[in-house]
XYZ file of C-alpha atoms in Angstrom:
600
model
C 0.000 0.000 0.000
C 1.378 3.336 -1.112
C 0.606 6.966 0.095
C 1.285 9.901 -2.233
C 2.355 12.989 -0.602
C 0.141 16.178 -2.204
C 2.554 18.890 -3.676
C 1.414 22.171 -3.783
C 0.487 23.783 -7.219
C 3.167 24.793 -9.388
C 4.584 28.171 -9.446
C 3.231 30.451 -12.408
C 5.040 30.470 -15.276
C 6.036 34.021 -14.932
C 7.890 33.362 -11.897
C 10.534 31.115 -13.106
C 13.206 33.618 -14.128
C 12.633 35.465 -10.762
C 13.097 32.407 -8.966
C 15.951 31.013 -11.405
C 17.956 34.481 -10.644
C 17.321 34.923 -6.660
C 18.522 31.135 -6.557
C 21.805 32.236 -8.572
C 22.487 35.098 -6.107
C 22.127 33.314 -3.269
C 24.724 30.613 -4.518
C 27.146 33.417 -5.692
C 26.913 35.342 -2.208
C 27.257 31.724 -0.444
C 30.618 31.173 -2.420
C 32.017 35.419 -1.408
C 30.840 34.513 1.842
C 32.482 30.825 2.089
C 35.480 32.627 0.625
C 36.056 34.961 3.598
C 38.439 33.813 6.017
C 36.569 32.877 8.785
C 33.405 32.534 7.498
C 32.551 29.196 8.133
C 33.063 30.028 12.358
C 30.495 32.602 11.208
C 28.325 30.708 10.079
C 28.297 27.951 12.473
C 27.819 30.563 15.278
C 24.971 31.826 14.017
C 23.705 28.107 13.179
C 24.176 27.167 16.495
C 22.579 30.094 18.074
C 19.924 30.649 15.559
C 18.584 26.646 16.966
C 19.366 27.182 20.770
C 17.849 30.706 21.310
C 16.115 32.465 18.398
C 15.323 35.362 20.115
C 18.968 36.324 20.567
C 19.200 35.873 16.787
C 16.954 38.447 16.083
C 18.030 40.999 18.586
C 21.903 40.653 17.478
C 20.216 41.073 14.091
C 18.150 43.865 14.936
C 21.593 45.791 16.904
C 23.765 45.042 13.795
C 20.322 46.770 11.395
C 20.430 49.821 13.947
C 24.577 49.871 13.700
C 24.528 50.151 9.601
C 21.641 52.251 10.018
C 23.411 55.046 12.268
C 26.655 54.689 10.084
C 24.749 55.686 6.892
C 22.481 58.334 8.449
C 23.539 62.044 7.656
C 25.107 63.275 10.620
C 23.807 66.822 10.365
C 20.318 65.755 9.697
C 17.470 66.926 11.836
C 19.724 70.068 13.423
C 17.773 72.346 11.074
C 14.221 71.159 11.642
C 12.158 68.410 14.321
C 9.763 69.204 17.391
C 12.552 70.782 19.375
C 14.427 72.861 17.053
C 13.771 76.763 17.763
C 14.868 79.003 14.856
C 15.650 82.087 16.344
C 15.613 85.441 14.075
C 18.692 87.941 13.573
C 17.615 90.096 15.631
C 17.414 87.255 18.477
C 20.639 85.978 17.725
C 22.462 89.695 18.633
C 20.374 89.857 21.548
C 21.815 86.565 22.714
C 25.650 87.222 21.369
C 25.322 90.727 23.082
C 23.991 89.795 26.358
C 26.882 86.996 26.441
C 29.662 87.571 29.282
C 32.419 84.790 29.320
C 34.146 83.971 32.141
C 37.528 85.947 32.113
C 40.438 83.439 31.783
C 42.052 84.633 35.390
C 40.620 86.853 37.914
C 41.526 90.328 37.629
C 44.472 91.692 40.216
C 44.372 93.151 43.490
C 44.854 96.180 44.659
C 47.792 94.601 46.423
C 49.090 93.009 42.984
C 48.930 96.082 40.905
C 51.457 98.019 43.273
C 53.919 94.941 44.006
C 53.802 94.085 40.164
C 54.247 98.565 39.635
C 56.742 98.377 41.953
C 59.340 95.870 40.404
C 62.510 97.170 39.347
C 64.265 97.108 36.443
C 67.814 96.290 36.012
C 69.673 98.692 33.815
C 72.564 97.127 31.630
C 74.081 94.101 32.967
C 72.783 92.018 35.559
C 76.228 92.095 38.154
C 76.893 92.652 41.965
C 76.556 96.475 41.832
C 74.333 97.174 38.642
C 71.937 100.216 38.166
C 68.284 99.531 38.160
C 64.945 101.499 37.746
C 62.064 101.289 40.443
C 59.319 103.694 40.921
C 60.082 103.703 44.433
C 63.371 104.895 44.113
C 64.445 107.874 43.358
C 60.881 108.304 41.308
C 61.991 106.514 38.928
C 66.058 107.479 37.753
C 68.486 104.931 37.469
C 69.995 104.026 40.385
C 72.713 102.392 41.663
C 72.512 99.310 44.236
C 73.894 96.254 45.756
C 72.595 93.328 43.904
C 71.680 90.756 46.883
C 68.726 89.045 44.618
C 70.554 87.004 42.040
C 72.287 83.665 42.009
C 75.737 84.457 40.403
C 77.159 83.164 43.267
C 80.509 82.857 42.080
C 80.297 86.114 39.860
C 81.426 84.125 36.898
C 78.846 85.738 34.662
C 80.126 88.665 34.918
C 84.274 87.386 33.907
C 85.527 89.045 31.112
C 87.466 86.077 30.184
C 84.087 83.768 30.355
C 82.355 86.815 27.992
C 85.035 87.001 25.856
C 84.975 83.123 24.365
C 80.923 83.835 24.310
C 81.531 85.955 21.844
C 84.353 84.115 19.765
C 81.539 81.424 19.954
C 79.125 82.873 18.506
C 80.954 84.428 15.748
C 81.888 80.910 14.947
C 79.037 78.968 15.264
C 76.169 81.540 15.368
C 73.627 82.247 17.891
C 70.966 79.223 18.604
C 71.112 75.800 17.861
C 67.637 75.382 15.910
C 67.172 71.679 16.574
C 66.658 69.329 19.383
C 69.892 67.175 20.220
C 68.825 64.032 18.549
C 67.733 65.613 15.682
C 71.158 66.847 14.252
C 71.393 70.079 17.196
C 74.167 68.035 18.970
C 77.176 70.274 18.786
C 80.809 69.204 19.524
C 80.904 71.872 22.456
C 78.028 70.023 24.179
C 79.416 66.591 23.751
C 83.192 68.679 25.610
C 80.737 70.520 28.024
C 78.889 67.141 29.382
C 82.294 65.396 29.634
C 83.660 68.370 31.394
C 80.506 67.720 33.968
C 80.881 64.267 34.451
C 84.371 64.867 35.142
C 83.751 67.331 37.647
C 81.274 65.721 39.561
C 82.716 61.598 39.843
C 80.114 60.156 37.274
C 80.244 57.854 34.322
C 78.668 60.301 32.263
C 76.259 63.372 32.134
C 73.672 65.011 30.009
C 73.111 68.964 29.419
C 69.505 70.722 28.982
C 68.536 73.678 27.528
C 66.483 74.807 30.254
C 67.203 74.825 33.615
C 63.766 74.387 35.743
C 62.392 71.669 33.150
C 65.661 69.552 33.783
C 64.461 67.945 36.982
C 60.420 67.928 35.818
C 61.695 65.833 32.554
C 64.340 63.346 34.617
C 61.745 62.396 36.949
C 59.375 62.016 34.607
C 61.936 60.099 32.497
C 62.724 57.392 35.118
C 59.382 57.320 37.560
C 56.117 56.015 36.299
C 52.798 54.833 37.505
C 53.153 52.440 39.504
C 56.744 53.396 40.869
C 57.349 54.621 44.488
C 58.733 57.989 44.957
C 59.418 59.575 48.415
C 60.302 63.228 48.750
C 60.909 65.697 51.023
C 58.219 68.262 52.056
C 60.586 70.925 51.075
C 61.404 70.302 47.665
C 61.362 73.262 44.863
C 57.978 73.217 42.716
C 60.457 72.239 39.583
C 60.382 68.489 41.606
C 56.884 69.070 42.543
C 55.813 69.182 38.803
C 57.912 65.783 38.078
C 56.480 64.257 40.525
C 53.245 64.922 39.423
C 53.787 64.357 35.757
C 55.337 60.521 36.586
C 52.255 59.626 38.372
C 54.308 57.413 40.745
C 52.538 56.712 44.127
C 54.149 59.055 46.212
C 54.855 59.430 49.969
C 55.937 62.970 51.532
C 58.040 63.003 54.840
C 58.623 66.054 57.481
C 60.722 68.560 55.878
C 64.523 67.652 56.414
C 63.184 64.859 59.415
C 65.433 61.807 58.581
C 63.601 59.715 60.927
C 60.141 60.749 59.291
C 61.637 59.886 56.275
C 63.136 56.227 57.475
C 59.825 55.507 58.810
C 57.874 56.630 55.589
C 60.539 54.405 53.490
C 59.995 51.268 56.039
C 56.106 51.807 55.335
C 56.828 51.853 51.669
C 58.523 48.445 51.701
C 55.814 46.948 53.851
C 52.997 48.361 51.276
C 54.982 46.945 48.574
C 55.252 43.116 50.638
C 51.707 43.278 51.087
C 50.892 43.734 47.611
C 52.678 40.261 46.685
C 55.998 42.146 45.974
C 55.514 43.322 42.830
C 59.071 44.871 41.284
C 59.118 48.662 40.931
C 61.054 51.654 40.619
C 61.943 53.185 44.281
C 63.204 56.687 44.804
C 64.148 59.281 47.696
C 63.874 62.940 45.940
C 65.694 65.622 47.170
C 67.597 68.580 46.919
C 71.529 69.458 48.084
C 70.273 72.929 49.530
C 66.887 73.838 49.545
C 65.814 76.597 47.317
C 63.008 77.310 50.020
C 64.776 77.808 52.770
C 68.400 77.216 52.685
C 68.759 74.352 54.732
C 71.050 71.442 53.886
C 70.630 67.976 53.604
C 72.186 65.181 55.613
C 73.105 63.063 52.191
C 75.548 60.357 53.876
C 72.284 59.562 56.135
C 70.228 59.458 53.207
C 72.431 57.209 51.118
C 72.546 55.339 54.327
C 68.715 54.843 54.153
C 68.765 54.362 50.697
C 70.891 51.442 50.552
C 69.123 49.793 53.700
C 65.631 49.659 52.011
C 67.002 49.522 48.499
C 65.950 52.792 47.363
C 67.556 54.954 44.407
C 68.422 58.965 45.079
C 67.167 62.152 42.876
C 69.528 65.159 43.760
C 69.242 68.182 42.826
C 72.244 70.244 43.358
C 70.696 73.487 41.401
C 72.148 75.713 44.499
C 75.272 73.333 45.647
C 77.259 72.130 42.840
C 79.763 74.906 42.618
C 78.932 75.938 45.640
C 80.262 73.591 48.897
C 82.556 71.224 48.806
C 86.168 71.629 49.335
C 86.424 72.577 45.347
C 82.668 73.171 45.103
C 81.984 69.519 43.986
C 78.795 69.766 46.187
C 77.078 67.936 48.816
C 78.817 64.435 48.016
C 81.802 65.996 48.601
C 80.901 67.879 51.711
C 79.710 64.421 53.035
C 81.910 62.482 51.876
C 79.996 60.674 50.114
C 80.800 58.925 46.343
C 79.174 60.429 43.807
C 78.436 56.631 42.753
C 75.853 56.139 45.663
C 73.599 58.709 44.250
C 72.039 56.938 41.056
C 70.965 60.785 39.628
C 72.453 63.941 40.663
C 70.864 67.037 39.148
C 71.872 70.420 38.842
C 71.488 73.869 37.053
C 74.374 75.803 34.803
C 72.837 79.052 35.387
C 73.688 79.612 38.854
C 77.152 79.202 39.955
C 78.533 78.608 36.000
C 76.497 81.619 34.903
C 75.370 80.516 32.223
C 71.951 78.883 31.029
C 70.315 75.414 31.320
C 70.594 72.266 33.649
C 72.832 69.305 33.862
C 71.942 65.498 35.133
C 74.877 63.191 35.650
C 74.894 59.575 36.853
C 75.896 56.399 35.458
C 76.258 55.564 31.502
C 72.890 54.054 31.538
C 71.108 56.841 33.284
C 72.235 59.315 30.739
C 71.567 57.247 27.723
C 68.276 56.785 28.827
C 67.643 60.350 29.245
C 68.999 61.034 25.369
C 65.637 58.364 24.481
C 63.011 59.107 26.776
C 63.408 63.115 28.737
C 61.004 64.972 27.189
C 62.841 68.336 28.182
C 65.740 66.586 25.832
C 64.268 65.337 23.440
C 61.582 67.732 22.017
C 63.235 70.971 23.069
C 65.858 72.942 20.814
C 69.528 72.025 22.075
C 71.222 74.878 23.852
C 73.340 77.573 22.093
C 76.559 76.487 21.537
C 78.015 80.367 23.360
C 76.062 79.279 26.248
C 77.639 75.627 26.748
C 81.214 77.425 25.950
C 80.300 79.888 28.542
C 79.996 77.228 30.959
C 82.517 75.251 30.318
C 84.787 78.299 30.489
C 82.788 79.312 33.923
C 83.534 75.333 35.201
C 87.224 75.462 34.367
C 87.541 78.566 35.676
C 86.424 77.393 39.604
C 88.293 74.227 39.390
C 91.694 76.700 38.586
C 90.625 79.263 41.380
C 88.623 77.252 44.264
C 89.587 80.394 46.100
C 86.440 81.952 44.768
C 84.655 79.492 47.454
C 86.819 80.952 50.265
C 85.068 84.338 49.573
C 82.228 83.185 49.689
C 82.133 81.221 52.724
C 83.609 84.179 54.333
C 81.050 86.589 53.161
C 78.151 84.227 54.419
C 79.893 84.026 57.876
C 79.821 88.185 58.137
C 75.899 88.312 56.964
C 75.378 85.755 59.081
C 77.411 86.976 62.202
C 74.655 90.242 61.947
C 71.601 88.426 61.185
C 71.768 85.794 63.328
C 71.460 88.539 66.854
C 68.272 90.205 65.113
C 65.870 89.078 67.672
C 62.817 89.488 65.870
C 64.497 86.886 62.706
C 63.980 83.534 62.420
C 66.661 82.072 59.288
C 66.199 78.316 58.918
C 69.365 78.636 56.571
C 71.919 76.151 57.343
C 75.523 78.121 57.978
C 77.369 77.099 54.858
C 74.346 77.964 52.539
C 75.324 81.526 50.389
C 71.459 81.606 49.964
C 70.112 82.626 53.680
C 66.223 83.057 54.185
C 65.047 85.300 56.712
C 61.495 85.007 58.581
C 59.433 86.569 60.838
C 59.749 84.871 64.369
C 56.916 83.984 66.180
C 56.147 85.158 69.444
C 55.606 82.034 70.505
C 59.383 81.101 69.844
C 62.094 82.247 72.037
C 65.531 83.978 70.012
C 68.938 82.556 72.020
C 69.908 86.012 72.275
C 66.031 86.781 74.596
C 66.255 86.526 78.216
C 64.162 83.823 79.301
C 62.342 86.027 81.826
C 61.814 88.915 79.386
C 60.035 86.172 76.602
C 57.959 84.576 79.057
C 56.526 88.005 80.235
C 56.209 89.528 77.076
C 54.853 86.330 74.797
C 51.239 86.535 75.668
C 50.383 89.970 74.446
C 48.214 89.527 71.567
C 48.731 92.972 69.837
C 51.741 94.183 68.180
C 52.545 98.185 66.960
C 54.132 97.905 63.940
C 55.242 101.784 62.865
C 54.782 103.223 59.282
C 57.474 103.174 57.146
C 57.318 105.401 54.205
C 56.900 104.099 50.595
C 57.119 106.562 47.489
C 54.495 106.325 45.529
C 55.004 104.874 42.146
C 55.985 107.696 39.550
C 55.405 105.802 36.138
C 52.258 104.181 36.317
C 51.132 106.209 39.151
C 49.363 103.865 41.319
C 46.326 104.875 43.475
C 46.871 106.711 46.699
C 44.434 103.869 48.144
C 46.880 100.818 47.138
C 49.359 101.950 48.884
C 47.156 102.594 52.365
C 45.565 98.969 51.495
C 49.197 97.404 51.425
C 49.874 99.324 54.746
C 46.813 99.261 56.199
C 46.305 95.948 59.468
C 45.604 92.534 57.519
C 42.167 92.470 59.294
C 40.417 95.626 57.246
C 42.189 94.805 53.973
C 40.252 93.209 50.976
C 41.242 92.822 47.574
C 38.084 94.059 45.395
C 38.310 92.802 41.562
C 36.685 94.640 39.183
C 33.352 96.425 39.407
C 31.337 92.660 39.994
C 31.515 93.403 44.050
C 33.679 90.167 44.176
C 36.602 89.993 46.378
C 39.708 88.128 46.685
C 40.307 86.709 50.182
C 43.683 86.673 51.576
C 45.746 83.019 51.556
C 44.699 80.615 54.798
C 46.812 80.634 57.895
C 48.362 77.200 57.165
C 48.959 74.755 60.364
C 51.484 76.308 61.764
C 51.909 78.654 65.376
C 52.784 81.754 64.023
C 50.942 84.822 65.389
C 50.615 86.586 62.348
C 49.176 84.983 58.901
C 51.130 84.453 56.236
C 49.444 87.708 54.301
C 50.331 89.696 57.142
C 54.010 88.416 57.117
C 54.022 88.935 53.558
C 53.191 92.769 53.746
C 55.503 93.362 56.382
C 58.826 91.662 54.602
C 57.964 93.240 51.351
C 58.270 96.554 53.376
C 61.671 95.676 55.107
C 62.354 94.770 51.050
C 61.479 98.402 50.324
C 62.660 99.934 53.214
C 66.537 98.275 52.514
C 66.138 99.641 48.992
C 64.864 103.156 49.694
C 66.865 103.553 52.778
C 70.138 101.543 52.286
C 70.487 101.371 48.059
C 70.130 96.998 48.586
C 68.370 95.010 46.459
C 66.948 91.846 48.291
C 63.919 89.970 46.918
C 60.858 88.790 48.642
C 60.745 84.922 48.025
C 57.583 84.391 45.954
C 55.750 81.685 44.392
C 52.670 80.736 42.084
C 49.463 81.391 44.214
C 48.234 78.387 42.621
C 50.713 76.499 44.868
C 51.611 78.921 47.924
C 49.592 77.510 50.669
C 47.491 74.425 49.297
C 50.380 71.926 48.426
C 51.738 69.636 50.643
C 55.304 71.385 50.784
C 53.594 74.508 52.202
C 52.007 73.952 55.398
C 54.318 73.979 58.886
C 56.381 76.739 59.810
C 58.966 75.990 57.296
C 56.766 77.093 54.659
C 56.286 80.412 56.242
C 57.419 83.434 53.819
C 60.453 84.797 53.541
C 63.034 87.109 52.365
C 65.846 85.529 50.251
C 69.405 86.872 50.567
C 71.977 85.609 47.949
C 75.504 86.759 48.287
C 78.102 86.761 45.859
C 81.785 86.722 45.609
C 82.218 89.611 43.796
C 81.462 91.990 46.793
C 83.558 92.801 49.221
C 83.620 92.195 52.989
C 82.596 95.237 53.855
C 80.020 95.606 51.312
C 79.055 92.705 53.042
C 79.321 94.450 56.477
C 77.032 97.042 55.068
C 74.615 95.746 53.504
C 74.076 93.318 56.466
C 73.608 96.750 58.605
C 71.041 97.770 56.234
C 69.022 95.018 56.569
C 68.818 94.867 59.999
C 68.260 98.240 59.973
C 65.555 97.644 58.270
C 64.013 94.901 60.393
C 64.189 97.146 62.854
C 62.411 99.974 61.223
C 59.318 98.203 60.294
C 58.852 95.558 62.895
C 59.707 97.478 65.283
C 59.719 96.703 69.043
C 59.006 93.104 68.235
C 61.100 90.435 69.638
């Protein structure tokens, strides 16, 4: 017995070359699609999830339709018409671009600002120990001559005709800037002499020069440190190490300003985090600096190499304001300490200090400096320096290893600022003794000068009000500031406000940071910018307040203690004489006297 199976009826005869050429694409877009590599994966995949889920089919289907669909649509269409679009006349559109205020890019200065910024001076001719110099406060104006006790030459090799002199042949010979970064054909044989010179100098392998001197320790950091890496630094550091340290994104750890055993505990916590973590392999540094540009104290380095070696930590240094500086021959603080210049893995410093010249320096092993001529960005992507300027400081370097006598002077000069300074009862300098940079502070009442009878401090340290007399300030000649800025700047710290603008906003003054100091640091601020003025106006010496971006001046971690309170920077030179040095140490604390007053 048989069963027939019906059939359906047959399609129209119409339909047959319809059907005859949709069968023939299908077969010819099978075979493209067979000959894809990959395809048959493909098409198992979707086989296989086609038969266990069907609903995922479609929706994979219906997010691939939605993908080609965006990729094709216009993407400007609709912006000119739909539900929400608003078309606005001309007359709509001014009213709009008129009423429009942006936001201004900084807010406008102080009262405060405009004066200090009025009252800058401005160095006539060369920049040496005794030059002439412009300030509205002086003189109204005419050029004046002064003692220059604000610049870093503290060797006065800048100024050496001898040093000036092969400038010049230098550029005659090979012209004035180098026009390309040194691995891009700027590498000139005088900077290949100048780094060997360095490296020489200092005990190293080898070293590397820069072109600029603050980016030199951003861009070795940077170079060496990365996320991930463990940097520890000292509270103190100079916002040049600051800025590295940021930029590397290491995890970083900050210890007590110039505390070694803050800083041997942080490093012992360090090594612990790192155990706990399954002791991972990573980059470990202390950063520091030789002699703090803050405040002139030094650093114990044989301690810290100590450290260093006992928790297997590598050392940063920046010498910017050592290397040429202590020493025996001015080879810095590994050879004050004693210390080979081999157990510090970088040592960084500037040429435009004691070599007078321009740039920065990093020396260290072979490996360290070839690493640098790869990966620091301040190397690599910045024009190489100008060949006059290397010469210069080559010329400036042999020059103090012939005459370390220069460092004699110097030492000597410190000792007589020092011997005058160091009895003003109302100063506090956190300098350390061998440092030709000294800082001088306002002491707290709260802390007792060696030179105060106990009795006397202990009677007089609770009074809560202090008379601090008038000293007069010219008024600005050229721009002639307000008669009201200069009442404002003298005026008590409690009715002063800073008004920007006509918007009714005002500026408020910088937080007391933690610290036991009876005055705020805007308070301390006005009154050693007016023992600044009063040295100049009174005594013809030209000190400098020591200043820094308000951005960073009492929110980062470096700034909050008393270290971090403000300060007036001394730098002496060797090109004055001792009883220059007398004098203008006389002035100054004739000054201190003048404007704090009874104080002590």
């Amino acid at each position: 017995m048989s069963s027939t199976v019906p059939s359906g009826p047959p399609p129209p005869a119409w339909a047959d070359p319809a059907l005859s050429w949709l069968s023939s694409a299908l077969h010819s877009a099978s075979g493209l699609f067979e000959a894809i590599p990959g395809s048959q994966v493909v098409a198992r995949y979707v086989a296989s999830s086609y038969q266990n889920d069907p609903f995922r089919s479609l929706l994979e289907l219906a997010l691939l339709a939605f993908a080609i669909r965006t990729l094709l649509a216009s993407r400007t269409r609709g912006q000119g018409s739909g539900s929400n679009f608003v078309k606005l006349s001309e007359r709509e559109i001014d009213e709009l671009v008129d009423d429009w205020n942006p936001e201004p890019l900084c807010a406008p200065l102080s009262q405060e600002e405009n004066h200090e910024l009025e009252s800058v001076p401005t160095i006539i001719g060369a920049a040496g120990p005794r030059p002439t110099i412009s300030a509205p406060i002086l003189d109204n104006g005419k050029p004046t001559r002064v003692l220059n006790l604000a610049s870093y030459n503290f060797t006065d090799l800048a100024g050496q005709p001898e040093i000036k002199q092969k400038a010049i042949e230098t550029m005659r010979e090979y012209g004035v800037g180098s026009c390309s970064p040194p691995g891009f054909y700027g590498t000139i044989d005088v900077h290949v002499n100048l780094e060997s010179e360095l490296a020489s100098f200092i005990g190293t392998e080898d070293a590397i020069i820069y072109s600029q001197g603050f980016s030199t320790v951003s861009s070795v950091i940077s170079a060496f440190a990365k996320r991930g890496d463990y940097i520890v630094a000292d509270k103190g550091v100079n916002f040049a190490i600051q800025l590295g340290i940021q930029v590397s994104r290491s995890s970083t750890r900050w210890y007590e300003h110039n505390n070694l055993k803050a800083l041997e505990q942080t490093l012992d916590s360090v090594r612990r985090e790192a155990k706990r973590k399954g002791g991972r392999l990573t980059r470990r540094f202390i950063v520091t600096e030789g002699i703090f540009e803050r405040d002139g104290a030094k650093v114990d380095l044989a301690k810290i190499v100590e450290l260093a070696k006992k928790y297997k930590f590598r050392i940063i240094l920046d010498e910017s304001l050592s290397i040429g500086v202590v020493g025996k021959t001015g080879r810095g603080m590994t050879e004050l300490c004693g210390v080979p210049a081999s157990d510090v893995s970088i040592i960084v410093g500037s040429l435009a200090n004691t070599l007078g010249s321009a740039g920065g320096f990093c020396a260290g092993s072979k490996d360290v400096v070839f690493h640098q001529r790869i990966n620091g960005t301040a190397f690599v992507f910045s024009a190489a320096l100008p060949a006059l300027l290397a010469v210069a400081a080559s010329t400036a370097l042999r020059r103090l290893i012939a005459d370390p006598t220069l460092l004699d002077v110097l030492r000597e000069h410190t000792r007589v600022l020092r011997h005058t300074l160091d009895h003003v009862e109302s100063l506090y300098i956190p300098s350390d003794p061998i440092s030709p940079l000294v800082h001088i502070q306002i002491r707290s009442r709260h802390e007792r000068h060696p030179d105060t009878p106990v009795e006397y401090f202990e009677k007089t340290r609770s009074q809560d009000t202090l008379t601090v007399p008038t000293v007069p300030m010219p008024a600005p000649a050229v721009p002639p500031a307000p008669p009201a800025a200069v009442a404002r700047l003298r005026a008590p710290l409690s009715v002063r406000t800073a008004s920007h603008g006509t918007t009714g906003q005002t500026k408020a003054m910088p937080p007391v940071p933690a610290d036991t100091h009876d005055l705020g640091p805007g308070e301390q601020l006005r009154l050693l910018q007016l023992i600044v003025d009063e040295a100049l106006v009174g005594g013809r010496v030209l000190l400098v307040r020591n200043k820094r971006l308000a951005s960073v001046a009492f929110g980062s971690v470096v700034d909050m203690g008393p270290g971090a309170r403000p300060s007036i920077r001394i730098a002496l030179s060797a090109a004055l004489s001792p009883e220059e040095v007398a004098q203008a140490a006389e002035v100054i604390k004739a000054s201190v006297v003048k404007v704090l007053g009874a104080r002590r």
